[in-house]
């Protein structure tokens, strides 16, 4: 089942909430939730460009005006006024100790809010402390909780006490030859990176640097590196003749996925992997997913606010979060028959239909727990609205409505699977029904 809806974020001093309402659509995939762009106090769109999830499943988003979080009940706003070294956030990572690391154009800020009995602790690190270059582009944290920073001038490593710097190549051109374009740590603790002006990929196992040169993979245009559940490394490129491509490396062999295979003539900007080992690719021409067998295309018709996907991350529940130039969307495909959002208090409870399967009619039962307008609609699995059964305010309590298997014109619909969608306020739930004539 597939739903798209809009939730407002809790406003704060720095931010002014502007609610943008998108049309709802339904399919048999999952639940989409769209969060509109916030506005700064000077009326500038706050476009998230990077994000991460912490150990408590709180989502963190970086913008050019600071950081905001979303925890299902509200959020936290962080800026230079709180302790950030700069509001221009370029990277976010969360350690095993739940410390948040915010990379900026002026250094790194560490935010530790793990002890609720004391105020959060801030620490800032720059070139004066050991960071090779203050312009941080990527952050990765290994299995030993060592933090790696990919910067414009090389790589720095911080174990909580000691800093160490690495120049994989071109030590004499550290000012530009060691600009890191991609950074990730695999499940074995091996660091993988790509550099500007160097063909190939570099890895570092703690002792030795290795360089991999792959036909058609030019480091100049590598945009992102990710590691999947099987420890396979994935490398994506931005637009570069002949178009973008995606490469994977399983430790033995390399595989290339051309732009024809991934259906993209643009740039791949981000890769994330969910708990099912599905790869999600954000591009400037929409979203792609790959389950190991099939590439699929996702677009605003599915639930995205925009085709321009700047970044992707996956939370602790395997919900996918997509950061676009028009807002943030989440996609929850965990439950195939009935999905209820976690982000707002429950206003209704869709209890199901009986009988199911049914012929020719079925009774749909639901509970209303707040005074909100209620809409109950029937959709086909293709997303077309078939019938509206309820549209208005109802009293608090248990309600039921009968669907006679007919559309709005009174014609009997054919056998198949239909989706019952009920909405009240910001809460939406969907249930699958089977008509068997």
Tab-separated table of N, CA and C in Angstrom, residues 33 124 154:
chain	number	residue	atom	x	y	z
A	33	UNK	N	5.515	9.780	3.321
A	33	UNK	CA	5.201	10.946	4.137
A	33	UNK	C	6.106	12.091	3.695
A	124	UNK	N	34.368	21.530	19.176
A	124	UNK	CA	34.687	21.919	17.806
A	124	UNK	C	36.134	21.580	17.485
A	154	UNK	N	42.455	16.335	1.966
A	154	UNK	CA	42.930	15.022	2.375
A	154	UNK	C	41.999	14.375	3.380
